[in-house]
CSV table of C-alpha atoms and ligand atoms in Angstrom, one decimal:
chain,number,residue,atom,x,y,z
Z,1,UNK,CA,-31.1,-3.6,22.6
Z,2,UNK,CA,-27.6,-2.1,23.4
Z,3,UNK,CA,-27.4,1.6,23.7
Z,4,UNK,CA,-25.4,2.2,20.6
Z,5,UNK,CA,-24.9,-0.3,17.1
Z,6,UNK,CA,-21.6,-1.5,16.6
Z,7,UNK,CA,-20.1,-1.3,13.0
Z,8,UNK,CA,-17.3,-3.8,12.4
Z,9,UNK,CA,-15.4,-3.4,9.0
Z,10,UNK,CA,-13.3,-6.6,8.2
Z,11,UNK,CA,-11.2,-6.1,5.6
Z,12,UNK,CA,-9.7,-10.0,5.9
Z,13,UNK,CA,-6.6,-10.0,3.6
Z,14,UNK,CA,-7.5,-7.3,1.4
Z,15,UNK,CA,-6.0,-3.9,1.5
Z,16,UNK,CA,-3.1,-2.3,0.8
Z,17,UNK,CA,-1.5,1.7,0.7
Z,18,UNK,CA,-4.6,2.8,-1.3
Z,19,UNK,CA,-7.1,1.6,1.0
Z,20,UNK,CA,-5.0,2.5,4.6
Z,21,UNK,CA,-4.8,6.1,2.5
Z,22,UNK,CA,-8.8,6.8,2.0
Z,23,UNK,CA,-9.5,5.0,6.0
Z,24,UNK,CA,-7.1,7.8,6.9
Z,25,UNK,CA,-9.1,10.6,4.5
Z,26,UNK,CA,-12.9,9.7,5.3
Z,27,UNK,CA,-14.9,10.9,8.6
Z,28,UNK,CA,-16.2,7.2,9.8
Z,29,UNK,CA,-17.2,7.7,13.4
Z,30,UNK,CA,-20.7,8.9,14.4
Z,31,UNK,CA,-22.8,9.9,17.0
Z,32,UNK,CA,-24.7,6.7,18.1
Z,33,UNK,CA,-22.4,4.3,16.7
Z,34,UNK,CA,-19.6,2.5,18.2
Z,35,UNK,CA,-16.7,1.9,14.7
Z,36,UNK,CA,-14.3,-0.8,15.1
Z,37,UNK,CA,-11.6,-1.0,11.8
Z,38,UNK,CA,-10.2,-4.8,11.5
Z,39,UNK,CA,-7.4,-4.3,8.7
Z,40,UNK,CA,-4.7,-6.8,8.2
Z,41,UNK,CA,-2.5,-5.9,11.5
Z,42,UNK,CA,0.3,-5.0,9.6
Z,43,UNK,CA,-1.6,-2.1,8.8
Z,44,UNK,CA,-2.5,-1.1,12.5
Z,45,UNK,CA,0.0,1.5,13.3
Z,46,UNK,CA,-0.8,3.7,10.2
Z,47,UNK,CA,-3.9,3.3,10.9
Z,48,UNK,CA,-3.8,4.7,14.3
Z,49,UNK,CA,-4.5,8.0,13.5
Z,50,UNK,CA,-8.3,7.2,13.4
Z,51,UNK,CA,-8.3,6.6,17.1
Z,52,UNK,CA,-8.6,10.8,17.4
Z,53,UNK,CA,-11.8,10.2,15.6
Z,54,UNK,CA,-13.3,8.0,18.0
Z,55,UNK,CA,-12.6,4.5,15.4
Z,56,UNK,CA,-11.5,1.9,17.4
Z,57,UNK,CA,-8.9,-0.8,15.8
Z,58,UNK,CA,-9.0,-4.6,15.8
Z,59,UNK,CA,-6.9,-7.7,15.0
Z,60,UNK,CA,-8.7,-10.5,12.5
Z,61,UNK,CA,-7.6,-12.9,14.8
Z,62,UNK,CA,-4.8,-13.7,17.3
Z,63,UNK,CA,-1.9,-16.3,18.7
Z,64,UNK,CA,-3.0,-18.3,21.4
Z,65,UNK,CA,0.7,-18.0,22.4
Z,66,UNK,CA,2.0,-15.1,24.7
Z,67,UNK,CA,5.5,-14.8,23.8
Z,68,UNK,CA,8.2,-17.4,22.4
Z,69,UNK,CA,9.0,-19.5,19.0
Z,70,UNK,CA,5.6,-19.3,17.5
Z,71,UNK,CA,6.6,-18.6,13.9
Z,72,UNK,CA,4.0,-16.3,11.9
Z,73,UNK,CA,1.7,-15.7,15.1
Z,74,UNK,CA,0.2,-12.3,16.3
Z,75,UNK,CA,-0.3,-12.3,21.0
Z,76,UNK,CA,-3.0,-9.8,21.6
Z,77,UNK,CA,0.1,-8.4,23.3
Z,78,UNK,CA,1.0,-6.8,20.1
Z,79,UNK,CA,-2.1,-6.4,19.2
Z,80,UNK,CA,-2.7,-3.7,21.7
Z,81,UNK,CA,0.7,-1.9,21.4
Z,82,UNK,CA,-0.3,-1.3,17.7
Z,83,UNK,CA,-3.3,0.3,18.8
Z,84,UNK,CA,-5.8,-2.8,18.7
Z,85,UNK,CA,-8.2,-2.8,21.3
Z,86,UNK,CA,-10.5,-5.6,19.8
Z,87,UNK,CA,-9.9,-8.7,17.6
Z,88,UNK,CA,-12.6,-11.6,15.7
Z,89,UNK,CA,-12.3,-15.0,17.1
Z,90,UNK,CA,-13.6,-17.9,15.6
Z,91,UNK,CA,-14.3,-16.6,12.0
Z,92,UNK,CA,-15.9,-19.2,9.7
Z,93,UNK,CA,-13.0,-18.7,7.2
Z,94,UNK,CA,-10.5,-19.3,9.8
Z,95,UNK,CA,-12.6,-22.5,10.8
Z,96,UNK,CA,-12.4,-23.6,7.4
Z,97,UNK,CA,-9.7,-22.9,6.1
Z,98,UNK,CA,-7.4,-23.4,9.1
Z,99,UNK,CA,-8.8,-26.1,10.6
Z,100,UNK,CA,-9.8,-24.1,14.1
Z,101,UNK,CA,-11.6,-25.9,16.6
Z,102,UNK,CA,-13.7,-25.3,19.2
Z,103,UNK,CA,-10.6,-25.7,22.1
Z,104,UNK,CA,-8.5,-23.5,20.1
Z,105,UNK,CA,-11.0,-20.9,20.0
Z,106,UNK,CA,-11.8,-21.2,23.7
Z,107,UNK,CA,-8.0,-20.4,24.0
Z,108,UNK,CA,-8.0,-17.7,21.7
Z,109,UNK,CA,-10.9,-16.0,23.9
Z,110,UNK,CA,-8.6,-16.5,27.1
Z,111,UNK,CA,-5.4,-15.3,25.4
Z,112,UNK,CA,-7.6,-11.9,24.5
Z,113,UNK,CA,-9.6,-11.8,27.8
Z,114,UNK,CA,-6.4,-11.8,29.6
Z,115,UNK,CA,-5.0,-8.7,27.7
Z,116,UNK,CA,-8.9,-6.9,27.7
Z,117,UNK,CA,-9.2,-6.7,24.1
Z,118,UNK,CA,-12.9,-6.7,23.2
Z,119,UNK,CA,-13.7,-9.7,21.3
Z,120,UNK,CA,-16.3,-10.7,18.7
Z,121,UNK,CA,-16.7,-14.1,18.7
Z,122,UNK,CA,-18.0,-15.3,15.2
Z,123,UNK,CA,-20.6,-18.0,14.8
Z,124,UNK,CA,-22.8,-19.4,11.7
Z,125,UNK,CA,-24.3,-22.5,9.9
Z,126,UNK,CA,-23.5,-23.5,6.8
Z,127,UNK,CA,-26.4,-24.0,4.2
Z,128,UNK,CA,-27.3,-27.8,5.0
Z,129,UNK,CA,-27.5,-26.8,8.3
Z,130,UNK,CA,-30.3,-24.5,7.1
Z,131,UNK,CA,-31.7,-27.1,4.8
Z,132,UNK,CA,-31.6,-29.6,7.3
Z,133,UNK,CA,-34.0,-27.2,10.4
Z,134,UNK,CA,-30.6,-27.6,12.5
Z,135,UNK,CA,-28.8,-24.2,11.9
Z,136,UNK,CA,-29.9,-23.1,15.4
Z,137,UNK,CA,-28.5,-26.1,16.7
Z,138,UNK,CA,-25.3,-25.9,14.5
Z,139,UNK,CA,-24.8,-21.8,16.2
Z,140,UNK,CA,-25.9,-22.3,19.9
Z,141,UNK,CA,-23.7,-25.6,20.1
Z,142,UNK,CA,-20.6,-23.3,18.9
Z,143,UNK,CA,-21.5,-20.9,22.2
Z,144,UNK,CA,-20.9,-24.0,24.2
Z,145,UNK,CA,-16.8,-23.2,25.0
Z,146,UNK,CA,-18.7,-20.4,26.9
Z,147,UNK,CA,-19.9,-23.2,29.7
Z,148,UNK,CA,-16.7,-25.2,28.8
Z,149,UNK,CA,-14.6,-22.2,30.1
Z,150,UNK,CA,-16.2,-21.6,33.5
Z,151,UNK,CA,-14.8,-18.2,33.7
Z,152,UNK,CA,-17.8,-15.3,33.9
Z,153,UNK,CA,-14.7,-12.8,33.2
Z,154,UNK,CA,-14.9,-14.2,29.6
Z,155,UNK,CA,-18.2,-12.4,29.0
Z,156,UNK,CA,-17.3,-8.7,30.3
Z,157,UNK,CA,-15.9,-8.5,26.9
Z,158,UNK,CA,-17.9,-10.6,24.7
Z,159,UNK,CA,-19.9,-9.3,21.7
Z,160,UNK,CA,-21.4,-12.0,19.4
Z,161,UNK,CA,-21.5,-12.1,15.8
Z,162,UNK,CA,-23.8,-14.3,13.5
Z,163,UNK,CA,-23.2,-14.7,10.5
Z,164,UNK,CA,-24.6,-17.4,8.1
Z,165,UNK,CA,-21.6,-19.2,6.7
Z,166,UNK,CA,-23.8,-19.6,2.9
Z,167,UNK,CA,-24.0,-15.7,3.3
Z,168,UNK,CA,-20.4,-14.5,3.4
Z,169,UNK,CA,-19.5,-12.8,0.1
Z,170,UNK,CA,-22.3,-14.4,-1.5
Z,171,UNK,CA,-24.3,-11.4,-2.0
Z,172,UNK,CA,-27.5,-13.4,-0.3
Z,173,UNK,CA,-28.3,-13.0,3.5
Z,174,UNK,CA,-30.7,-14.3,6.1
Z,175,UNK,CA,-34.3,-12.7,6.1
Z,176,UNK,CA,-34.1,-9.9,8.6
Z,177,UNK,CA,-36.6,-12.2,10.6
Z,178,UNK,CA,-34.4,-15.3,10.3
Z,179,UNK,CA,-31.9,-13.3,11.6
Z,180,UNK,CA,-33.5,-11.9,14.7
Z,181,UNK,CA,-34.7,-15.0,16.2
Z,182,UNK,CA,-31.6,-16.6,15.7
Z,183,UNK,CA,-30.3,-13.4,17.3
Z,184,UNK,CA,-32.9,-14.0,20.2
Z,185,UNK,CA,-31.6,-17.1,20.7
Z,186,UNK,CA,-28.6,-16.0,21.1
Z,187,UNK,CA,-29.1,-13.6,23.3
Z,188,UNK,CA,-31.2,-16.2,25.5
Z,189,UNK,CA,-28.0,-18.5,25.4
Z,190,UNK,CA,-25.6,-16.4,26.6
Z,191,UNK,CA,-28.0,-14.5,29.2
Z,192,UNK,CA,-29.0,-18.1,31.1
Z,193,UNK,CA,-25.0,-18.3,31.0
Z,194,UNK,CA,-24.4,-14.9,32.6
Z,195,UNK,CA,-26.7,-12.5,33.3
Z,196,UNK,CA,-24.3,-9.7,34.3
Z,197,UNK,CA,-24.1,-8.8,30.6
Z,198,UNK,CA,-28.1,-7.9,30.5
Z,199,UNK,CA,-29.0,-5.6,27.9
Z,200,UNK,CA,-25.1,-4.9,26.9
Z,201,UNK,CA,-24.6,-8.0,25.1
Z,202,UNK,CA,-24.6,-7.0,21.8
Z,203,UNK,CA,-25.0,-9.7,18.7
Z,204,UNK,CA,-23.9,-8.0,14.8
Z,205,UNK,CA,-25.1,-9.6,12.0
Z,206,UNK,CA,-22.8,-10.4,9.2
Z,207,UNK,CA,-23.2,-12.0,5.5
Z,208,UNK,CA,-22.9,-9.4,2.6
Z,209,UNK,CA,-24.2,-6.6,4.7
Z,210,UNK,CA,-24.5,-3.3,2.3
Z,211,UNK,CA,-25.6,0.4,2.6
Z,212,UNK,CA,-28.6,-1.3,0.7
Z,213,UNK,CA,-29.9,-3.6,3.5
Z,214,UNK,CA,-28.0,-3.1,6.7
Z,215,UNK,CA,-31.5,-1.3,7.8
Z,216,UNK,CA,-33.1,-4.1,7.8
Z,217,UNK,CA,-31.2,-5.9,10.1
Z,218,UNK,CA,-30.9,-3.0,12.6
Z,219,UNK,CA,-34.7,-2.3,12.6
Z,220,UNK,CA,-35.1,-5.5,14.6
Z,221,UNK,CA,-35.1,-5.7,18.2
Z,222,UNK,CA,-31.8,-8.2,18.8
Z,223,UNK,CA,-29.5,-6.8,16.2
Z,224,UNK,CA,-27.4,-4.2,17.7
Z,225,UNK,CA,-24.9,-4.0,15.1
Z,226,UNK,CA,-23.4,-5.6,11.3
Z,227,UNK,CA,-20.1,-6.6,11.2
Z,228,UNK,CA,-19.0,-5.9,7.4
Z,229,UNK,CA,-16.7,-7.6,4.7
Z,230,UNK,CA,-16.7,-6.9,0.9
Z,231,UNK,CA,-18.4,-3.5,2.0
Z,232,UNK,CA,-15.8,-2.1,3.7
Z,233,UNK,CA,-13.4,-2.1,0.7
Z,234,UNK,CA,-15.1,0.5,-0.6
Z,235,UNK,CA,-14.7,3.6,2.2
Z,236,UNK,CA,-17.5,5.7,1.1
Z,237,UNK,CA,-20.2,2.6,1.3
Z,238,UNK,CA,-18.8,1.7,4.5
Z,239,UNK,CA,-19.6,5.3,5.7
Z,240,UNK,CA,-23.2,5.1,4.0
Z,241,UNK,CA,-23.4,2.3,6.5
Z,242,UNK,CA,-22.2,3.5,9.5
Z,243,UNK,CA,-24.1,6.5,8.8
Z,244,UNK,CA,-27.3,4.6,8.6
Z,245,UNK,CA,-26.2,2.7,11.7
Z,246,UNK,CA,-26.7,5.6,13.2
Z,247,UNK,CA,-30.1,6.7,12.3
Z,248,UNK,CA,-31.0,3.2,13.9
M,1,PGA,P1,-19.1,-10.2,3.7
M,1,PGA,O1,-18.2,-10.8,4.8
M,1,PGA,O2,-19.7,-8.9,4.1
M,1,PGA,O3,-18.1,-10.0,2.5
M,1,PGA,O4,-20.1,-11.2,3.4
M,1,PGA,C1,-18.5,-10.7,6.2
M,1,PGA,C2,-17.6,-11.4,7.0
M,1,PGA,O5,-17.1,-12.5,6.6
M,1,PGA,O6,-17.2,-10.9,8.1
């Protein structure tokens, strides 16, 4: 639907010299794709150089603090003076494992907004959800800090990402048709919330997204992008992917 697919690599806490080193080596931008490179923010500022060639940099996540005694936190502050013009919110591991809720990621979305980083807020069901016919429920109810908010600047830099929870790093991923209609009802959400983002909004599709598949995602009509894990440790399949990103 958007005008250009959006390739996300998250590289969540992998990475190191070796990896910043070949990032900084390969060619990743394209014509007809948008890049965005999510590394471990400690790596940011080396990483800046890839900003001349049109790769945008974002955070994993982000403090819901501005400024003050927040031990260990990152503001989207400092996000953006490392370069960072985007960051994920709401990842599945950072639900799970860190116990975020839906009010802290409502505040994590306003601590971004405020700044203008782009964000890409992550939603998914987990496989009883699926089992159970209520993984549309499970995602669409996760969109609902959107009404909580009340705030229609929230969405001028939203981009949605779905991505089945049972999918990440599990080498198995929705059905290209699963995905797209839980993409289209995705899109439906967030359009009855706001309209302004029309055809814009774009929704990526992540869950062990490789050069093998990511096709057959972006061949259907509300996919407009994959946002990419294990992939992207490996730069020269992340290229085969951004590459075939855009050819879609
Ligand atoms: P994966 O991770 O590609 O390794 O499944 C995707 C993600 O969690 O963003």
């Amino acid at each position: 639907m958007a005008e250009k697919n959006l390739v996300v690599a998250n590289w969540k806490c992998n990475g190191g010299a070796e990896l910043v080193d070949s990032y900084l080596k390969a060619f990743l931008a394209l014509e007809g794709t948008d890049v965005v490179v999510c590394p471990p923010v400690i790596f940011l500022t080396q990483l800046q150089a890839l900003l001349r060639k049109n790769v945008s940099l974002g955070a994993q996540d982000l403090s819901t603090f501005e400024v003050g005694p927040y031990t260990g936190d990152i503001s989207s502050e400092m996000i953006l003076e490392c370069g960072g013009t985007w960051t994920l919110i709401g990842h599945s591991e950072r639900r799970a494992l860190h116990q975020e809720g839906q009010a802290e990621i409502l505040q994590k979305l306003q601590a971004a907004n405020r700044v203008g980083l782009k964000t890409i807020l992550c939603v998914g069901e987990t496989l009883d959800h699926r089992r159970s016919g209520s993984a549309e429920e499970a995602v669409l109810s996760q969109l609902d800090i959107l009404i909580e908010a009340n705030d229609s600047t929230l969405f001028d830099n939203l981009t949605i990402a779905y991505e089945p929870i049972w999918a990440i790093g599990t080498g198995q991923t929705a059905s290209p048709s699963d995905a797209q209609s839980m993409h289209a009802r995705i899109r439906e959400k967030i359009l009855s919330l706001s309209d302004a983002l029309g055809d814009n909004l774009r929704i990526l599709y992540g869950g062990s997204v490789s050069a093998d598949n990511c096709g057959s995602f972006l061949n259907e009509d509300d996919i407009d992008g994959v946002l990419v894990g294990g992939s992207c440790l490996n730069v020269s399949e992340f290229e085969k992917i951004v590459r075939i990103c855009g050819a879609c």
